[in-house]
mmCIF file of C-alpha atoms in Angstrom:
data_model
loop_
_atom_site.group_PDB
_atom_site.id
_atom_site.type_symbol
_atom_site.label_atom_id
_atom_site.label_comp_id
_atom_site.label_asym_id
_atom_site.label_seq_id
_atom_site.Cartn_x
_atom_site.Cartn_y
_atom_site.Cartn_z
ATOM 1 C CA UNK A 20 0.000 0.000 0.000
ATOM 2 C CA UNK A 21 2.748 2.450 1.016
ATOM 3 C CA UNK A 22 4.073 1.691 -2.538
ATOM 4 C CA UNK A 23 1.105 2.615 -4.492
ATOM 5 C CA UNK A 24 0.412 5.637 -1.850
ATOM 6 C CA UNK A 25 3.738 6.841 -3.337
ATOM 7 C CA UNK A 26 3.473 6.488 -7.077
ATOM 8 C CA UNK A 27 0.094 8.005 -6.378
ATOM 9 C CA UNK A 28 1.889 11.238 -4.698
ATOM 10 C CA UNK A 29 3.723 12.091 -8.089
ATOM 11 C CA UNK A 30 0.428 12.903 -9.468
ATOM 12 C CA UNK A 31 -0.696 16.565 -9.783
ATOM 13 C CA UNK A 32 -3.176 16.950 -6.138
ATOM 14 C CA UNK A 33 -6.932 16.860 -7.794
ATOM 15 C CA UNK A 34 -5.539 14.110 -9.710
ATOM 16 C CA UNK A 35 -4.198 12.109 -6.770
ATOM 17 C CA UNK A 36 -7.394 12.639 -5.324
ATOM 18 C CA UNK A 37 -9.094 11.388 -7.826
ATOM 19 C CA UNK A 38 -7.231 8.065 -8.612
ATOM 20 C CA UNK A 39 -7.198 7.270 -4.353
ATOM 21 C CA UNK A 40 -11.003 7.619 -4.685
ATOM 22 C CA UNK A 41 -11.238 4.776 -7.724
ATOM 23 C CA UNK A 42 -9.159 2.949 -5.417
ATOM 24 C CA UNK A 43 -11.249 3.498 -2.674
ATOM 25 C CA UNK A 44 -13.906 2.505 -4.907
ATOM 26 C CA UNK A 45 -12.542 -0.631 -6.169
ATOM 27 C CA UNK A 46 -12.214 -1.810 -2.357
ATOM 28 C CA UNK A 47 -15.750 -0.881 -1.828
ATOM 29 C CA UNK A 48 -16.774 -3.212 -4.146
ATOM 30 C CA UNK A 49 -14.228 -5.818 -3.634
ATOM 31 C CA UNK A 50 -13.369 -5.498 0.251
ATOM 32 C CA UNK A 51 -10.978 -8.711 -0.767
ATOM 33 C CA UNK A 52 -9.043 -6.812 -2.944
ATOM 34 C CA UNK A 53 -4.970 -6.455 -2.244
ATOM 35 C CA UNK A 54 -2.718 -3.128 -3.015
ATOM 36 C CA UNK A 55 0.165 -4.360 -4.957
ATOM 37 C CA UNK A 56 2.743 -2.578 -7.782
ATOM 38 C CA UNK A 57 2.949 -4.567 -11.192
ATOM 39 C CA UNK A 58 3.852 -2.786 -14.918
ATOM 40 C CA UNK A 59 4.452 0.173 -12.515
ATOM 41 C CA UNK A 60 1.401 0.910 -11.694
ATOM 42 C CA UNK A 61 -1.079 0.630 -8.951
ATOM 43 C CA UNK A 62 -3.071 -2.732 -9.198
ATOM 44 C CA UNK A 63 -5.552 -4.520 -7.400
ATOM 45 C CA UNK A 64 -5.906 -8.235 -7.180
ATOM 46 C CA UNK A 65 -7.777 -10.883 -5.708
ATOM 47 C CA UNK A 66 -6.073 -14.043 -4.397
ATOM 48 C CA UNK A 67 -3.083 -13.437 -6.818
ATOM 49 C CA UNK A 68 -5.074 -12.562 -10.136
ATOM 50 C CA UNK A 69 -4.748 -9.435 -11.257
ATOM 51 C CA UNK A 70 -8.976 -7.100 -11.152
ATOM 52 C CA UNK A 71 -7.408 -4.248 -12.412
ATOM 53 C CA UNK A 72 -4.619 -1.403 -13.090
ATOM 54 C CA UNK A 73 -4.854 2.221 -13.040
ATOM 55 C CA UNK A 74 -2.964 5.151 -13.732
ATOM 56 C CA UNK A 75 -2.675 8.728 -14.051
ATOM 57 C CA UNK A 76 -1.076 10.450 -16.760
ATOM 58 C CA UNK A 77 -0.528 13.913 -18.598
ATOM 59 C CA UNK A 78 -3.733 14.149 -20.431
ATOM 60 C CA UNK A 79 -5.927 11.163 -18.246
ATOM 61 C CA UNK A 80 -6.134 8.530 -16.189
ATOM 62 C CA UNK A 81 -6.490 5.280 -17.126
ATOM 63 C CA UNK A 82 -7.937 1.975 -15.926
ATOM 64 C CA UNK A 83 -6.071 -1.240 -17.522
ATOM 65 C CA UNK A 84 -8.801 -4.115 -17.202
ATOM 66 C CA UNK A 85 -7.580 -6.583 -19.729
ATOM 67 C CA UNK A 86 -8.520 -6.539 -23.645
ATOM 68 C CA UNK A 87 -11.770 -8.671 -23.022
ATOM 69 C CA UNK A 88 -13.715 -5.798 -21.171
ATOM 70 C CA UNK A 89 -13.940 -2.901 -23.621
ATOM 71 C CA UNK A 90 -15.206 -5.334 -26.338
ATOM 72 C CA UNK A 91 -18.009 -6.939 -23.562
ATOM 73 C CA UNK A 92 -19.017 -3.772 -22.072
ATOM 74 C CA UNK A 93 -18.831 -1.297 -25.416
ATOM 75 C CA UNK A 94 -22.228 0.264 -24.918
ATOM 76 C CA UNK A 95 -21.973 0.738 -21.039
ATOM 77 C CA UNK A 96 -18.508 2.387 -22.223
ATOM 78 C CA UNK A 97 -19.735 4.586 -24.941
ATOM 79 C CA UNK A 98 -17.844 7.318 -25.485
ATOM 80 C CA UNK A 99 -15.146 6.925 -23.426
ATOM 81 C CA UNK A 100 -11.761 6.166 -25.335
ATOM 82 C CA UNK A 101 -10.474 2.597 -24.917
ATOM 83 C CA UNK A 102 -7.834 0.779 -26.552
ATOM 84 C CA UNK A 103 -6.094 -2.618 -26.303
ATOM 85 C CA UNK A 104 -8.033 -3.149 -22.590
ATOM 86 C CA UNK A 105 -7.904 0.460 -21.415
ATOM 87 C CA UNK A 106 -10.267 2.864 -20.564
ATOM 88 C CA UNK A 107 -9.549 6.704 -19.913
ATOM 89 C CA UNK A 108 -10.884 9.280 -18.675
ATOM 90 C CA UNK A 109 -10.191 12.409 -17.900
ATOM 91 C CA UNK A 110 -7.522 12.969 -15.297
ATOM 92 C CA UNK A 111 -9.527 15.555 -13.072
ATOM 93 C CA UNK A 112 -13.314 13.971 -13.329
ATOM 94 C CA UNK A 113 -14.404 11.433 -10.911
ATOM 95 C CA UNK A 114 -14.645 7.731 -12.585
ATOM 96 C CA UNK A 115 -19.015 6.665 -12.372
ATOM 97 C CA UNK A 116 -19.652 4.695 -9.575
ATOM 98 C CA UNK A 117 -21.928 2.721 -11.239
ATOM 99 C CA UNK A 118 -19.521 2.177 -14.318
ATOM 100 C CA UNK A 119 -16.819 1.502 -12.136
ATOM 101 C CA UNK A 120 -19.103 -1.328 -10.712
ATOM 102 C CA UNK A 121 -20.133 -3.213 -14.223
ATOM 103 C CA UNK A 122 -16.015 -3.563 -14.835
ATOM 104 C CA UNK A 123 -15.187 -4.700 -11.197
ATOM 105 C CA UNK A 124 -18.449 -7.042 -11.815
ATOM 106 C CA UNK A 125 -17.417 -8.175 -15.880
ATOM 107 C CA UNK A 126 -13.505 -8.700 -14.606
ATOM 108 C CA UNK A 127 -14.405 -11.416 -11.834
ATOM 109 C CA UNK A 128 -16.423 -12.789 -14.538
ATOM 110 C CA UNK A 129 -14.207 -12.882 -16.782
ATOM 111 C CA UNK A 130 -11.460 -14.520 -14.495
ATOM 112 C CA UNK A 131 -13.550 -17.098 -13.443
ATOM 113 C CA UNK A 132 -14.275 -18.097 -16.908
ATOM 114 C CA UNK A 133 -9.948 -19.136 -17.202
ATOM 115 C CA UNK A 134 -11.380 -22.242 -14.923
ATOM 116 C CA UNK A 135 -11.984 -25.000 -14.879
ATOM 117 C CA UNK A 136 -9.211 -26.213 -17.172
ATOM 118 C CA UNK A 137 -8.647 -29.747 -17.520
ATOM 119 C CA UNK A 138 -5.489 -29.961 -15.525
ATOM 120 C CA UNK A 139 -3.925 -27.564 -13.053
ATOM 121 C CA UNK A 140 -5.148 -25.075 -10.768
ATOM 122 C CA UNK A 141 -8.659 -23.779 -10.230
ATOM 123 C CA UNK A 142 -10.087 -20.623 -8.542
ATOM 124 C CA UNK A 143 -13.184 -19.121 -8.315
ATOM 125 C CA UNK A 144 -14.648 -16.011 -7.250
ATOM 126 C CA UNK A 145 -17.838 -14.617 -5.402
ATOM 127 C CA UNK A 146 -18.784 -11.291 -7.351
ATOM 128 C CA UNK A 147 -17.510 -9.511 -4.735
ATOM 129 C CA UNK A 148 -13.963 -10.589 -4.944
ATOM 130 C CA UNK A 149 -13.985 -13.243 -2.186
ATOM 131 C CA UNK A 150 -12.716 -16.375 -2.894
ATOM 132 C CA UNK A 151 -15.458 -19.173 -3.454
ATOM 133 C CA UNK A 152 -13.370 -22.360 -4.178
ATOM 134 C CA UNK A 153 -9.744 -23.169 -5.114
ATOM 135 C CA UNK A 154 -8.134 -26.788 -5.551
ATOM 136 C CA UNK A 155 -6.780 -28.423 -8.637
ATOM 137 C CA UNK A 156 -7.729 -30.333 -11.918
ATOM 138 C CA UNK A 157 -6.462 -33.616 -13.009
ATOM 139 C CA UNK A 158 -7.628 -35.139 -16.188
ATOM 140 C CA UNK A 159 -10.975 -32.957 -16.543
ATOM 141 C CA UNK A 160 -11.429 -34.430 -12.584
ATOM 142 C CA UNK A 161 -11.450 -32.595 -9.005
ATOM 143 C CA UNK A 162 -7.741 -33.848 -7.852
ATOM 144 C CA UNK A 163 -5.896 -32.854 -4.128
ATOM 145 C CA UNK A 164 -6.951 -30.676 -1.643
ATOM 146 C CA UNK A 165 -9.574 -28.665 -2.051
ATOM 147 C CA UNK A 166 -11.916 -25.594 -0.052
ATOM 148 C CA UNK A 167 -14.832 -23.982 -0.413
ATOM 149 C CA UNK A 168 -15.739 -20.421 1.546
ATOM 150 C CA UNK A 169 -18.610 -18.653 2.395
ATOM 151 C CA UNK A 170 -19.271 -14.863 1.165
ATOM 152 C CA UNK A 171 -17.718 -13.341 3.808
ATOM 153 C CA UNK A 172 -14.178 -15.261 3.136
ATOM 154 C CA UNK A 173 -14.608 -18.238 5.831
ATOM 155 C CA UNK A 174 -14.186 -21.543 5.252
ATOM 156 C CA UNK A 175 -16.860 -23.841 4.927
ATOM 157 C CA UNK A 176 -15.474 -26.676 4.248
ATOM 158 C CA UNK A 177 -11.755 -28.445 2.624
ATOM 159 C CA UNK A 178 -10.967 -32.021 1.853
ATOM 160 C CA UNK A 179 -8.875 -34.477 -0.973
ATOM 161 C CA UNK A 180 -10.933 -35.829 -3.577
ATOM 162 C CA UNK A 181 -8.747 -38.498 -6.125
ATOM 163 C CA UNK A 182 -9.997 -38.285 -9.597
ATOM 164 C CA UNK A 183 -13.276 -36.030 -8.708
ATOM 165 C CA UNK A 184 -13.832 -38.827 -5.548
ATOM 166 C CA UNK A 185 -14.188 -37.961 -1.924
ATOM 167 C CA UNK A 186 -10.960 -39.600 -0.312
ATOM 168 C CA UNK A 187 -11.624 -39.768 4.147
ATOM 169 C CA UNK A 188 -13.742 -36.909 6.048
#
């Protein structure tokens, strides 16, 4: 956090503001979300995958959401300029709320559509950001440890399943 508080300082003061506010934001709607520096930029990210980036810059601030999310969300986005998975805006207006909320919403969507895969890990996510499940793939099959949460991020319940079959307790 103290990383992204200082690459956030740089910025011009209404434009500081602005960008700690998305942040703030973000965490509203993702109270799981964790501070983190990657590209060199602030990012959020839930249990290791990446929501989002942001940025402020000469002429706008930017949100980096992956190239999916322009394409899926074009007529929420309208006139806003995007390109190659970003979306400005200008660098002293407030991001909408309720904008803000439809990419938070469309990213967590669009992560959990990487799983399952047929072998390897698997995560998925409560709309919210909270973790739902995580445990591995083998052969198209639940395989190792797994967990499951509730909404508020507590477990609910783990345990080994071979080949998608419940092994002990």
């Amino acid at each position: 956090t103290q990383q992204v508080f200082a690459l956030l300082a740089k910025l011009p003061d209404r434009q500081a503001k602005i960008m700690h506010q998305l942040r703030l934001d973000v965490l509203k709607l993702v109270p799981a979300a964790q501070d983190r520096i990657s590209y060199q930029m602030p990012t959020l990210e839930i249990s290791g995958q990446i929501l989002l980036h942001y940025a402020g810059f000469k002429n706008h601030n930017s949100i980096f959401a992956g190239a999916e999310l322009p394409r899926r969300l074009a007529d929420d986005l309208g006139e806003m300029v995007t390109s190659k998975g970003t979306i400005q805006f200008g660098r002293e207006s407030m991001f909408p709320k309720s904008l803000l909320k439809k990419i938070v919403k469309e990213r967590i969507a669009i992560i959990n559509e990487q799983y399952p895969k047929k072998s390897g890990e698997y995560l998925e996510f409560y709309d919210d950001g909270h973790l739902k499940s995580k445990g591995k793939y083998k052969d198209g099959h639940m395989h190792g440890n797994w967990e499951f949460y509730r909404r508020d991020g507590s477990l609910m319940r783990s345990g080994r399943l071979e080949k998608g079959e419940p092994v002990g307790k």
